[in-house]
Short mmCIF file of C-alpha atoms and ligand atoms in Angstrom, two decimals:
data_model
loop_
_atom_site.label_atom_id
_atom_site.label_comp_id
_atom_site.label_asym_id
_atom_site.label_seq_id
_atom_site.Cartn_x
_atom_site.Cartn_y
_atom_site.Cartn_z
CA MET A 1 50.71 -18.77 -94.41
CA HIS A 2 54.25 -19.09 -95.84
CA GLN A 3 55.64 -15.94 -97.44
CA TYR A 4 57.99 -16.11 -100.47
CA ASP A 5 59.37 -13.54 -102.87
CA VAL A 6 59.00 -15.84 -105.88
CA LEU A 7 56.81 -18.89 -106.43
CA VAL A 8 57.88 -21.16 -109.30
CA VAL A 9 55.24 -23.68 -110.36
CA GLY A 10 56.81 -26.69 -112.08
CA GLY A 11 60.20 -28.37 -111.86
CA GLY A 12 60.73 -29.21 -115.54
CA PHE A 13 62.86 -27.46 -118.12
CA GLY A 14 61.24 -24.06 -117.60
CA GLY A 15 60.76 -24.05 -113.83
CA ALA A 16 64.03 -25.72 -112.81
CA PHE A 17 66.18 -23.44 -114.97
CA ALA A 18 64.25 -20.36 -113.81
CA ALA A 19 64.87 -21.25 -110.15
CA ARG A 20 68.53 -22.02 -110.86
CA ARG A 21 68.98 -18.60 -112.46
CA LEU A 22 67.20 -16.91 -109.54
CA GLU A 23 69.65 -18.58 -107.14
CA HIS A 24 72.46 -16.94 -109.09
CA LEU A 25 70.77 -13.51 -109.30
CA PHE A 26 69.79 -13.45 -105.61
CA LYS A 27 73.13 -14.80 -104.36
CA GLY A 28 74.09 -13.16 -101.06
CA ARG A 29 70.68 -11.47 -100.76
CA GLY A 30 67.65 -12.44 -98.70
CA GLU A 31 64.98 -13.22 -101.34
CA ARG A 32 63.16 -16.50 -100.79
CA VAL A 33 62.21 -18.71 -103.72
CA LEU A 34 59.80 -21.65 -103.51
CA LEU A 35 59.54 -24.23 -106.29
CA VAL A 36 56.61 -26.65 -106.26
CA ALA A 37 56.72 -29.73 -108.49
CA GLU A 38 54.94 -33.06 -108.53
CA GLU A 39 58.20 -35.06 -108.42
CA ASN A 40 61.42 -34.30 -106.57
CA PHE A 41 63.38 -34.56 -109.82
CA PHE A 42 63.55 -32.81 -113.12
CA LEU A 43 63.07 -35.20 -116.04
CA PHE A 44 65.49 -34.71 -118.90
CA SER A 45 62.88 -35.83 -121.43
CA PRO A 46 65.11 -35.94 -124.56
CA LEU A 47 66.75 -38.98 -122.94
CA LEU A 48 63.47 -40.73 -122.09
CA PRO A 49 63.44 -43.00 -125.19
CA GLU A 50 66.93 -44.23 -124.31
CA ALA A 51 65.87 -44.81 -120.71
CA ALA A 52 62.99 -46.91 -122.07
CA SER A 53 65.29 -49.00 -124.26
CA GLY A 54 67.82 -49.58 -121.48
CA THR A 55 70.67 -47.78 -123.26
CA LEU A 56 70.58 -45.46 -120.26
CA GLU A 57 69.92 -46.23 -116.62
CA PRO A 58 66.53 -44.44 -116.04
CA ARG A 59 67.91 -42.71 -112.96
CA HIS A 60 70.50 -41.01 -115.17
CA ALA A 61 67.75 -39.32 -117.20
CA VAL A 62 66.65 -37.26 -114.18
CA ILE A 63 68.24 -34.56 -112.04
CA PRO A 64 67.28 -34.37 -108.34
CA LEU A 65 65.78 -30.91 -107.76
CA ARG A 66 67.30 -30.55 -104.30
CA GLU A 67 70.76 -31.19 -105.71
CA PHE A 68 70.19 -28.87 -108.70
CA LEU A 69 68.68 -26.10 -106.55
CA PRO A 70 70.54 -26.02 -103.21
CA ARG A 71 69.31 -22.54 -102.23
CA THR A 72 65.67 -22.89 -103.33
CA THR A 73 62.93 -24.24 -101.09
CA VAL A 74 61.52 -27.28 -102.89
CA LEU A 75 58.06 -28.61 -102.12
CA THR A 76 57.09 -31.92 -103.74
CA GLY A 77 53.36 -31.73 -104.29
CA GLU A 78 50.77 -30.07 -106.42
CA VAL A 79 49.67 -26.46 -106.70
CA THR A 80 45.92 -26.91 -106.56
CA SER A 81 44.78 -23.31 -106.80
CA LEU A 82 46.22 -19.94 -107.70
CA ASP A 83 44.85 -16.50 -106.95
CA VAL A 84 47.14 -14.59 -109.28
CA ALA A 85 45.78 -11.10 -108.53
CA GLY A 86 45.70 -11.75 -104.75
CA ARG A 87 49.24 -13.31 -104.86
CA ARG A 88 48.18 -16.44 -103.04
CA ALA A 89 48.45 -20.14 -103.89
CA LYS A 90 47.51 -23.44 -102.32
CA ALA A 91 49.67 -26.53 -102.64
CA VAL A 92 49.07 -30.04 -101.37
CA ASP A 93 52.13 -32.04 -100.24
CA LEU A 94 52.71 -35.81 -100.27
CA ASN A 95 51.01 -36.15 -96.85
CA GLY A 96 47.85 -34.62 -98.28
CA HIS A 97 48.45 -31.50 -96.16
CA SER A 98 47.54 -28.14 -97.61
CA HIS A 99 50.04 -25.23 -97.71
CA GLU A 100 48.94 -21.61 -98.03
CA ILE A 101 51.55 -19.62 -99.93
CA ALA A 102 51.86 -15.86 -100.38
CA PHE A 103 54.24 -14.57 -103.06
CA ARG A 104 55.38 -11.32 -104.69
CA ALA A 105 56.15 -12.70 -108.16
CA LEU A 106 55.09 -15.86 -109.99
CA ILE A 107 56.70 -18.03 -112.70
CA LEU A 108 54.28 -20.54 -114.16
CA SER A 109 55.77 -23.54 -115.93
CA PRO A 110 53.50 -26.54 -115.33
CA GLY A 111 54.12 -28.02 -118.81
CA SER A 112 51.64 -30.11 -120.72
CA ARG A 113 49.66 -33.32 -120.30
CA PRO A 114 48.78 -36.07 -122.78
CA THR A 115 45.43 -35.57 -124.40
CA THR A 116 43.42 -38.32 -126.09
CA ARG A 117 40.51 -38.57 -128.49
CA SER A 118 37.39 -40.60 -128.05
CA ILE A 119 38.56 -43.78 -129.75
CA PRO A 120 36.82 -46.93 -128.50
CA GLY A 121 39.16 -49.01 -126.30
CA LEU A 122 41.95 -46.41 -126.25
CA ALA A 123 41.71 -45.56 -122.56
CA GLU A 124 41.63 -49.27 -121.57
CA HIS A 125 44.37 -50.59 -123.84
CA ALA A 126 46.82 -47.78 -124.63
CA VAL A 127 49.54 -46.20 -122.51
CA GLY A 128 51.25 -42.81 -122.85
CA PHE A 129 54.93 -41.96 -123.09
CA LYS A 130 55.63 -38.84 -121.08
CA THR A 131 57.03 -39.70 -117.65
CA LEU A 132 59.89 -41.75 -116.27
CA ALA A 133 57.34 -44.21 -114.91
CA ASP A 134 55.92 -44.62 -118.46
CA ALA A 135 59.41 -45.36 -119.82
CA ILE A 136 60.25 -47.90 -117.12
CA TRP A 137 56.87 -49.58 -117.45
CA LEU A 138 57.12 -49.79 -121.23
CA ARG A 139 60.58 -51.33 -121.16
CA ASN A 140 59.50 -54.00 -118.67
CA HIS A 141 56.31 -54.62 -120.58
CA VAL A 142 58.11 -55.08 -123.91
CA LEU A 143 60.56 -57.53 -122.29
CA ARG A 144 57.66 -59.35 -120.68
CA GLN A 145 56.03 -59.70 -124.10
CA LEU A 146 59.23 -61.35 -125.37
CA GLU A 147 59.21 -63.81 -122.45
CA ALA A 148 55.54 -64.62 -122.96
CA ALA A 149 56.03 -65.05 -126.73
CA ASP A 150 58.99 -67.34 -126.13
CA ALA A 151 56.91 -69.50 -123.80
CA THR A 152 54.13 -70.26 -126.28
CA ASP A 153 53.92 -72.38 -129.44
CA ASP A 154 50.59 -70.81 -130.37
CA LEU A 155 51.66 -68.74 -133.38
CA GLU A 156 48.62 -66.48 -133.31
CA LEU A 157 49.15 -65.63 -129.64
CA ARG A 158 52.84 -65.07 -130.28
CA ARG A 159 52.05 -62.66 -133.11
CA GLN A 160 49.65 -60.75 -130.85
CA LEU A 161 52.21 -60.55 -128.03
CA LEU A 162 54.82 -59.26 -130.46
CA SER A 163 52.62 -56.65 -132.16
CA PHE A 164 53.50 -53.12 -131.04
CA THR A 165 51.45 -50.16 -132.22
CA PHE A 166 52.47 -46.53 -131.74
CA ILE A 167 49.90 -43.85 -132.47
CA GLY A 168 51.49 -40.48 -133.29
CA GLY A 169 54.49 -39.86 -135.54
CA GLY A 170 55.90 -36.84 -133.67
CA TYR A 171 59.32 -36.77 -132.04
CA SER A 172 58.55 -38.75 -128.89
CA GLY A 173 56.55 -41.45 -130.75
CA VAL A 174 59.19 -41.98 -133.44
CA GLU A 175 62.10 -42.03 -130.98
CA ALA A 176 60.38 -44.32 -128.50
CA LEU A 177 59.32 -46.78 -131.20
CA ALA A 178 62.77 -46.81 -132.84
CA GLU A 179 64.57 -47.34 -129.52
CA LEU A 180 62.26 -50.13 -128.35
CA GLU A 181 62.39 -51.84 -131.73
CA SER A 182 66.20 -51.85 -131.49
CA LEU A 183 65.97 -53.28 -127.97
CA THR A 184 63.70 -56.17 -128.99
CA ARG A 185 65.73 -56.92 -132.12
CA ASP A 186 68.99 -57.07 -130.08
CA ALA A 187 67.32 -59.10 -127.33
CA MET A 188 65.90 -61.61 -129.80
CA LYS A 189 69.20 -62.12 -131.56
CA ARG A 190 71.03 -62.75 -128.33
CA ALA A 191 68.66 -64.28 -125.85
CA TYR A 192 65.56 -65.67 -127.59
CA PRO A 193 66.71 -68.17 -130.24
CA LYS A 194 63.15 -69.48 -130.62
CA LEU A 195 61.84 -66.08 -131.76
CA ARG A 196 62.50 -64.50 -135.16
CA PRO A 197 62.40 -60.77 -136.05
CA SER A 198 59.68 -61.73 -138.55
CA ASP A 199 57.47 -62.78 -135.59
CA MET A 200 57.31 -59.11 -134.59
CA ARG A 201 55.09 -56.42 -136.01
CA TRP A 202 55.89 -52.77 -135.33
CA VAL A 203 53.28 -50.31 -136.57
CA LEU A 204 53.39 -46.50 -136.54
CA VAL A 205 50.16 -44.68 -137.30
CA GLU A 206 50.18 -40.95 -138.12
CA ALA A 207 47.20 -38.80 -139.12
CA ALA A 208 49.33 -36.31 -141.13
CA ASP A 209 50.95 -37.19 -144.43
CA SER A 210 54.49 -37.15 -143.01
CA LEU A 211 56.36 -37.87 -139.79
CA LEU A 212 58.15 -35.41 -137.50
CA PRO A 213 56.31 -32.11 -138.05
CA GLY A 214 58.53 -29.04 -138.27
CA LEU A 215 61.51 -30.95 -139.63
CA ASP A 216 62.88 -30.35 -143.13
CA VAL A 217 60.78 -32.50 -145.46
CA ARG A 218 63.90 -34.30 -146.78
CA LEU A 219 64.64 -35.47 -143.25
CA SER A 220 61.05 -36.62 -142.64
CA ARG A 221 61.26 -38.66 -145.82
CA TYR A 222 64.65 -40.07 -144.80
CA ALA A 223 63.22 -41.06 -141.40
CA GLU A 224 60.28 -42.77 -143.11
CA ARG A 225 62.61 -44.74 -145.38
CA ALA A 226 64.92 -45.67 -142.47
CA LEU A 227 62.03 -46.97 -140.38
CA ARG A 228 60.53 -48.90 -143.31
CA LYS A 229 63.95 -50.46 -143.99
CA LYS A 230 63.87 -51.87 -140.46
CA GLY A 231 60.56 -53.53 -141.31
CA ILE A 232 58.41 -51.02 -139.38
CA GLU A 233 54.98 -50.52 -140.93
CA LEU A 234 54.16 -46.84 -141.43
CA HIS A 235 50.59 -45.75 -142.00
CA LEU A 236 50.53 -42.04 -142.88
CA SER A 237 47.33 -40.03 -143.43
CA THR A 238 45.71 -42.72 -141.30
CA GLN A 239 43.94 -42.75 -137.96
CA VAL A 240 43.21 -45.46 -135.44
CA SER A 241 39.45 -45.85 -135.31
CA SER A 242 39.26 -48.49 -132.57
CA CYS A 243 41.39 -50.37 -130.04
CA GLU A 244 38.49 -52.28 -128.55
CA GLY A 245 39.53 -55.55 -126.91
CA GLY A 246 43.16 -54.71 -127.82
CA ARG A 247 42.32 -55.10 -131.57
CA VAL A 248 43.51 -52.17 -133.64
CA THR A 249 41.33 -50.98 -136.51
CA LEU A 250 42.71 -48.30 -138.83
CA SER A 251 40.80 -45.77 -140.93
CA ASP A 252 42.59 -47.33 -143.93
CA ALA A 253 40.23 -50.18 -144.84
CA THR A 254 42.98 -51.97 -146.78
CA VAL A 255 44.68 -52.86 -143.47
CA ALA A 256 42.92 -55.72 -141.67
CA ALA A 257 42.16 -55.22 -137.97
CA TYR A 258 44.80 -56.96 -135.81
CA ALA A 259 45.39 -57.81 -132.16
CA SER A 260 48.19 -55.72 -130.65
CA GLY A 261 49.65 -56.60 -127.23
CA THR A 262 51.11 -53.11 -126.87
CA ILE A 263 49.50 -49.82 -127.89
CA VAL A 264 51.29 -46.54 -127.15
CA TRP A 265 49.59 -43.19 -127.58
CA THR A 266 51.88 -40.21 -128.30
CA ALA A 267 49.51 -38.28 -130.54
CA GLY A 268 48.62 -35.28 -128.45
CA GLN A 269 49.60 -32.93 -125.65
CA ARG A 270 47.70 -30.03 -124.22
CA PRO A 271 48.84 -27.37 -121.78
CA ASN A 272 48.30 -28.05 -118.12
CA GLU A 273 44.86 -26.81 -116.99
CA LEU A 274 46.15 -24.94 -113.93
CA ALA A 275 46.41 -21.55 -115.66
CA ARG A 276 42.93 -21.72 -117.17
CA GLU A 277 41.42 -22.98 -113.92
CA SER A 278 43.05 -20.06 -112.11
CA GLY A 279 41.20 -17.61 -114.33
CA LEU A 280 44.14 -16.63 -116.54
CA GLU A 281 43.31 -15.89 -120.14
CA VAL A 282 44.37 -18.74 -122.47
CA ASP A 283 44.45 -19.04 -126.27
CA ASP A 284 42.50 -21.57 -128.36
CA ARG A 285 45.08 -24.26 -127.52
CA GLY A 286 44.99 -23.56 -123.77
CA ARG A 287 48.33 -21.70 -123.62
CA VAL A 288 48.84 -18.51 -121.62
CA PRO A 289 49.71 -15.66 -124.02
CA VAL A 290 52.72 -13.61 -122.91
CA ASP A 291 54.66 -10.66 -124.33
CA PRO A 292 58.33 -10.89 -125.43
CA TYR A 293 59.31 -10.33 -121.77
CA LEU A 294 57.25 -13.43 -120.89
CA ARG A 295 54.84 -11.30 -118.85
CA VAL A 296 51.19 -12.25 -118.59
CA ALA A 297 49.07 -9.27 -119.67
CA GLY A 298 47.03 -7.53 -116.99
CA VAL A 299 48.67 -9.09 -113.90
CA ALA A 300 51.83 -7.59 -112.45
CA ASP A 301 54.98 -9.68 -111.93
CA THR A 302 53.44 -12.85 -113.37
CA PHE A 303 55.38 -14.80 -116.01
CA ALA A 304 54.43 -17.90 -118.00
CA ILE A 305 56.91 -20.11 -119.88
CA GLY A 306 57.39 -23.55 -121.42
CA ASP A 307 54.84 -25.80 -123.09
CA GLY A 308 51.97 -24.05 -121.31
CA ALA A 309 52.75 -20.56 -122.62
CA ALA A 310 52.26 -18.93 -126.02
CA VAL A 311 55.57 -17.05 -126.33
CA PRO A 312 56.03 -14.92 -129.50
CA ASP A 313 58.69 -16.70 -131.56
CA PRO A 314 61.75 -14.42 -131.98
CA ALA A 315 62.46 -16.33 -135.21
CA GLY A 316 59.62 -14.27 -136.70
CA THR A 317 57.42 -17.21 -137.67
CA GLY A 318 54.36 -15.26 -136.52
CA ARG A 319 53.46 -18.27 -134.36
CA PRO A 320 54.29 -19.03 -130.73
CA CYS A 321 57.58 -20.83 -130.02
CA PRO A 322 57.40 -24.60 -130.49
CA PRO A 323 56.99 -26.66 -127.29
CA THR A 324 60.57 -27.86 -126.90
CA ALA A 325 63.00 -28.28 -124.05
CA GLN A 326 65.50 -25.91 -125.64
CA HIS A 327 62.88 -23.11 -125.67
CA ALA A 328 61.53 -23.82 -122.17
CA LEU A 329 65.05 -23.80 -120.68
CA ARG A 330 65.94 -20.42 -122.22
CA GLN A 331 62.54 -18.97 -121.33
CA GLY A 332 63.20 -20.04 -117.73
CA ILE A 333 66.42 -18.04 -117.66
CA VAL A 334 64.80 -14.94 -119.21
CA ALA A 335 61.77 -15.16 -116.87
CA ALA A 336 64.14 -15.31 -113.89
CA ASN A 337 66.03 -12.23 -115.14
CA ASN A 338 62.75 -10.37 -115.50
CA VAL A 339 61.38 -11.45 -112.11
CA ALA A 340 64.63 -10.31 -110.50
CA ALA A 341 64.36 -6.99 -112.39
CA ALA A 342 60.78 -6.58 -111.14
CA LEU A 343 62.10 -7.09 -107.59
CA GLY A 344 64.87 -4.52 -108.12
CA VAL A 345 67.80 -6.72 -109.25
CA GLY A 346 69.21 -6.15 -112.75
CA ASP A 347 67.34 -5.22 -115.92
CA ALA A 348 64.51 -6.89 -117.81
CA THR A 349 65.43 -8.57 -121.12
CA PRO A 350 63.21 -9.85 -123.94
CA PHE A 351 63.24 -13.50 -125.05
CA ARG A 352 65.45 -13.65 -128.13
CA TYR A 353 66.34 -17.32 -128.60
CA ARG A 354 65.98 -18.74 -132.10
CA ASN A 355 65.70 -22.43 -132.70
CA ARG A 356 69.20 -23.76 -133.51
CA GLY A 357 68.09 -27.07 -134.85
CA LEU A 358 66.51 -30.41 -134.17
CA ALA A 359 67.82 -33.93 -133.83
CA VAL A 360 65.86 -37.17 -133.77
CA THR A 361 67.30 -40.60 -133.03
CA LEU A 362 66.00 -43.53 -135.05
CA GLY A 363 67.37 -46.41 -132.98
CA ARG A 364 70.96 -47.52 -132.61
CA ASN A 365 73.41 -45.39 -134.68
CA GLN A 366 70.65 -43.87 -136.83
CA GLY A 367 69.19 -40.40 -136.78
CA VAL A 368 68.35 -37.19 -138.58
CA ALA A 369 69.43 -33.68 -137.61
CA GLN A 370 68.90 -30.19 -138.86
CA VAL A 371 71.04 -27.18 -137.97
CA LYS A 372 69.55 -24.05 -139.52
CA ARG A 373 69.33 -25.00 -143.22
CA LEU A 374 71.88 -27.83 -143.06
CA THR A 375 70.59 -31.39 -142.85
CA PHE A 376 72.38 -34.50 -141.58
CA THR A 377 71.41 -38.16 -141.62
CA GLY A 378 72.65 -41.54 -140.37
CA PRO A 379 75.31 -42.11 -137.69
CA LEU A 380 76.59 -38.51 -137.88
CA ALA A 381 73.11 -37.10 -137.12
CA TRP A 382 72.69 -39.63 -134.29
CA PHE A 383 76.03 -38.55 -132.82
CA MET A 384 75.14 -34.84 -133.19
CA GLY A 385 71.83 -35.39 -131.36
CA ARG A 386 73.58 -37.18 -128.52
CA SER A 387 76.28 -34.51 -128.24
CA TYR A 388 73.69 -31.74 -128.14
CA HIS A 389 71.69 -33.44 -125.39
CA LEU A 390 74.87 -34.00 -123.42
CA LEU A 391 75.72 -30.30 -123.67
CA MET A 392 72.23 -29.40 -122.40
CA MET A 393 72.47 -31.83 -119.47
CA PRO A 394 73.42 -29.82 -116.37
CA GLY A 395 76.28 -30.87 -114.06
CA LEU A 396 79.48 -32.82 -114.62
CA ALA A 397 78.35 -35.77 -112.47
CA ARG A 398 75.17 -36.31 -114.55
CA LYS A 399 77.04 -35.86 -117.83
CA SER A 400 79.61 -38.45 -116.73
CA ARG A 401 76.93 -40.98 -115.81
CA VAL A 402 75.26 -40.58 -119.20
CA VAL A 403 78.58 -40.86 -121.08
CA SER A 404 79.47 -43.96 -119.07
CA ASP A 405 76.10 -45.60 -119.95
CA TRP A 406 76.58 -44.74 -123.63
CA THR A 407 80.14 -46.11 -123.61
CA ILE A 408 79.06 -49.37 -121.97
CA SER A 409 76.23 -49.75 -124.50
CA LEU A 410 78.75 -49.44 -127.36
CA PHE A 411 80.68 -52.50 -126.18
CA PHE A 412 78.16 -54.63 -124.32
CA PRO A 413 74.62 -55.80 -125.14
CA ARG A 414 71.60 -54.30 -123.43
CA ASP A 415 70.31 -55.88 -120.23
CA VAL A 416 67.15 -57.90 -120.89
CA SER A 417 66.10 -58.45 -117.24
CA GLN A 418 62.40 -57.86 -116.92
CA LEU A 419 61.93 -55.93 -113.67
CA GLY A 420 58.17 -55.47 -113.86
CA GLY A 421 57.81 -56.21 -110.14
CA LEU A 422 59.76 -53.09 -109.18
CA GLY A 423 57.77 -50.62 -107.13
CA ARG A 424 55.42 -53.38 -105.91
CA PRO A 425 56.75 -54.89 -102.70
CA THR A 426 55.93 -58.57 -102.15
CA PRO A 427 53.07 -58.82 -99.62
CA LEU A 428 53.92 -60.70 -96.44
CA PRO A 429 52.18 -64.08 -96.05
CA PRO A 430 49.34 -64.42 -93.51
CA PRO A 431 50.47 -65.32 -89.96
CA GLU A 432 51.12 -69.03 -89.37
CA GLY A 433 49.09 -70.84 -86.73
C1 FAD B 1 59.29 -38.30 -124.62
C2 FAD B 1 59.63 -36.87 -124.84
C3 FAD B 1 60.79 -36.54 -125.54
C4 FAD B 1 61.12 -35.21 -125.77
N1 FAD B 1 62.26 -34.92 -126.45
C5 FAD B 1 62.63 -33.65 -126.65
C6 FAD B 1 63.84 -33.34 -127.33
O1 FAD B 1 64.57 -34.24 -127.75
N2 FAD B 1 64.17 -32.03 -127.49
C7 FAD B 1 63.39 -31.02 -127.02
O2 FAD B 1 63.75 -29.84 -127.18
N3 FAD B 1 62.21 -31.27 -126.39
C8 FAD B 1 61.82 -32.56 -126.19
N4 FAD B 1 60.64 -32.83 -125.54
C9 FAD B 1 59.76 -31.71 -125.14
C10 FAD B 1 60.21 -31.14 -123.78
O3 FAD B 1 60.27 -32.16 -122.82
C11 FAD B 1 59.21 -30.08 -123.31
O4 FAD B 1 59.04 -29.10 -124.31
C12 FAD B 1 59.70 -29.41 -122.02
O5 FAD B 1 59.84 -30.37 -120.99
C13 FAD B 1 58.73 -28.31 -121.57
O6 FAD B 1 59.17 -27.76 -120.36
P1 FAD B 1 58.11 -27.24 -119.27
O7 FAD B 1 58.91 -26.66 -118.15
O8 FAD B 1 57.09 -26.42 -119.94
O9 FAD B 1 57.36 -28.56 -118.80
P2 FAD B 1 57.91 -29.88 -118.14
O10 FAD B 1 59.36 -30.07 -118.38
O11 FAD B 1 56.98 -30.96 -118.58
O12 FAD B 1 57.70 -29.63 -116.59
C14 FAD B 1 56.44 -29.45 -116.01
C15 FAD B 1 56.61 -29.45 -114.51
O13 FAD B 1 55.43 -28.96 -113.90
C16 FAD B 1 55.08 -29.79 -112.81
N5 FAD B 1 53.64 -29.59 -112.56
C17 FAD B 1 52.61 -29.77 -113.40
N6 FAD B 1 51.44 -29.42 -112.79
C18 FAD B 1 51.77 -29.00 -111.56
C19 FAD B 1 51.03 -28.51 -110.43
N7 FAD B 1 49.71 -28.36 -110.48
N8 FAD B 1 51.69 -28.21 -109.30
C20 FAD B 1 53.05 -28.33 -109.24
N9 FAD B 1 53.80 -28.77 -110.27
C21 FAD B 1 53.17 -29.09 -111.41
C22 FAD B 1 55.50 -31.16 -113.25
O14 FAD B 1 55.64 -32.02 -112.14
C23 FAD B 1 56.84 -30.82 -113.91
O15 FAD B 1 57.83 -30.70 -112.90
C24 FAD B 1 60.26 -34.16 -125.30
C25 FAD B 1 59.10 -34.50 -124.60
C26 FAD B 1 58.79 -35.83 -124.36
C27 FAD B 1 57.52 -36.17 -123.61
#
């Protein structure tokens, strides 16, 4: 049994910033903090669409946890069970070995997972867009589709290879589609003279009647117009009813079913199941309700934050805070303050952060942004979004890498090498003789 003062579950925006703050609060003292996360890095998800389009080196969209948290014990693995009242947890490491952990206080920030609906063919033919592996795979896949389309004179096959369907018009779906569309357009112009932009079909399907929920309606409409101007087909108030055999059928009967070589699902997230499976009370959406101090009711020194928690919104909306990085990060800091206070260091503080704004990129030099009631569009909004993400990015070294990638992408075209073989070593041939 390993004994810790604080167990932090999750190394994303909530967990990583909570542990970082604890390092500061416990500096020069003896408290021991353990952070368990499935990867040894923290994914800076706002930059994921740019990592997918190759504007950014994927490695520059992550922060190594051991570098970010030099005084925290980091265990790469999975917390498989939690006994919150008994202050015990079990985690399994990359060797498959089980670790028994005892703790005095707990910060839960295991985030959310993609959730799907029962649409025929979806599980077989669609991919998600949530992890760094998803972004790298999607980039290589899109470039592979260009190569395959270039190699064939069969126009029907070419059209299928160059049909890209995104299901879900939220922030990640819109940004990923816009970035990848820019990538293919640039690549075609420069490297595939046989292919024409009109050979491509980019389709965005959204069940609601507008894109980008939560954004000022003028900005949603602007985003819709900007995407349509690029030739992207938008189907609002529409659902995908089948993806069987890679053929997409929409609920809108006026759109004929079509074969799509790429289908990306970004239409739903649900909180990680760990809290519910551990017997904690969850709301109808699976989030752990907490009070303004981020405390879970009925269990001492237990805090829940991030996408998996229902935190009362200090903006007075009467709803929980939206699931964003900017909220999770600040909740991490407040949870750390309150854990430290519970262990006798400093005072507890309530979560007071109000949403400052939102920014969405719509491909190269295009975007929309909202700061309180002010709205911005076009290159200025794109620049504001980038600047904000850069400010949020921790560490000068990481910031510099991102700025250097952005600067290079201003002056030089994107790399179109298709590295789909990465991560799969070439098997050795059988022995000779
Ligand atoms: C493509 C994309 C783009 C986004 N863009 C933006 C944006 O521009 N602006 C913005 O504000 N928000 C954005 N978000 C939302 C933002 O990423 C989330 O709101 C934020 O990451 C939530 O933080 P979290 O700590 O709750 O979860 P996460 O950051 O998802 O971290 C969860 C952590 O828990 C770990 N974990 C899960 N289960 C276990 C377990 N059983 N044991 C151990 N560890 C576990 C995971 O490995 C991970 O480290 C985006 C999200 C995506 C997917």
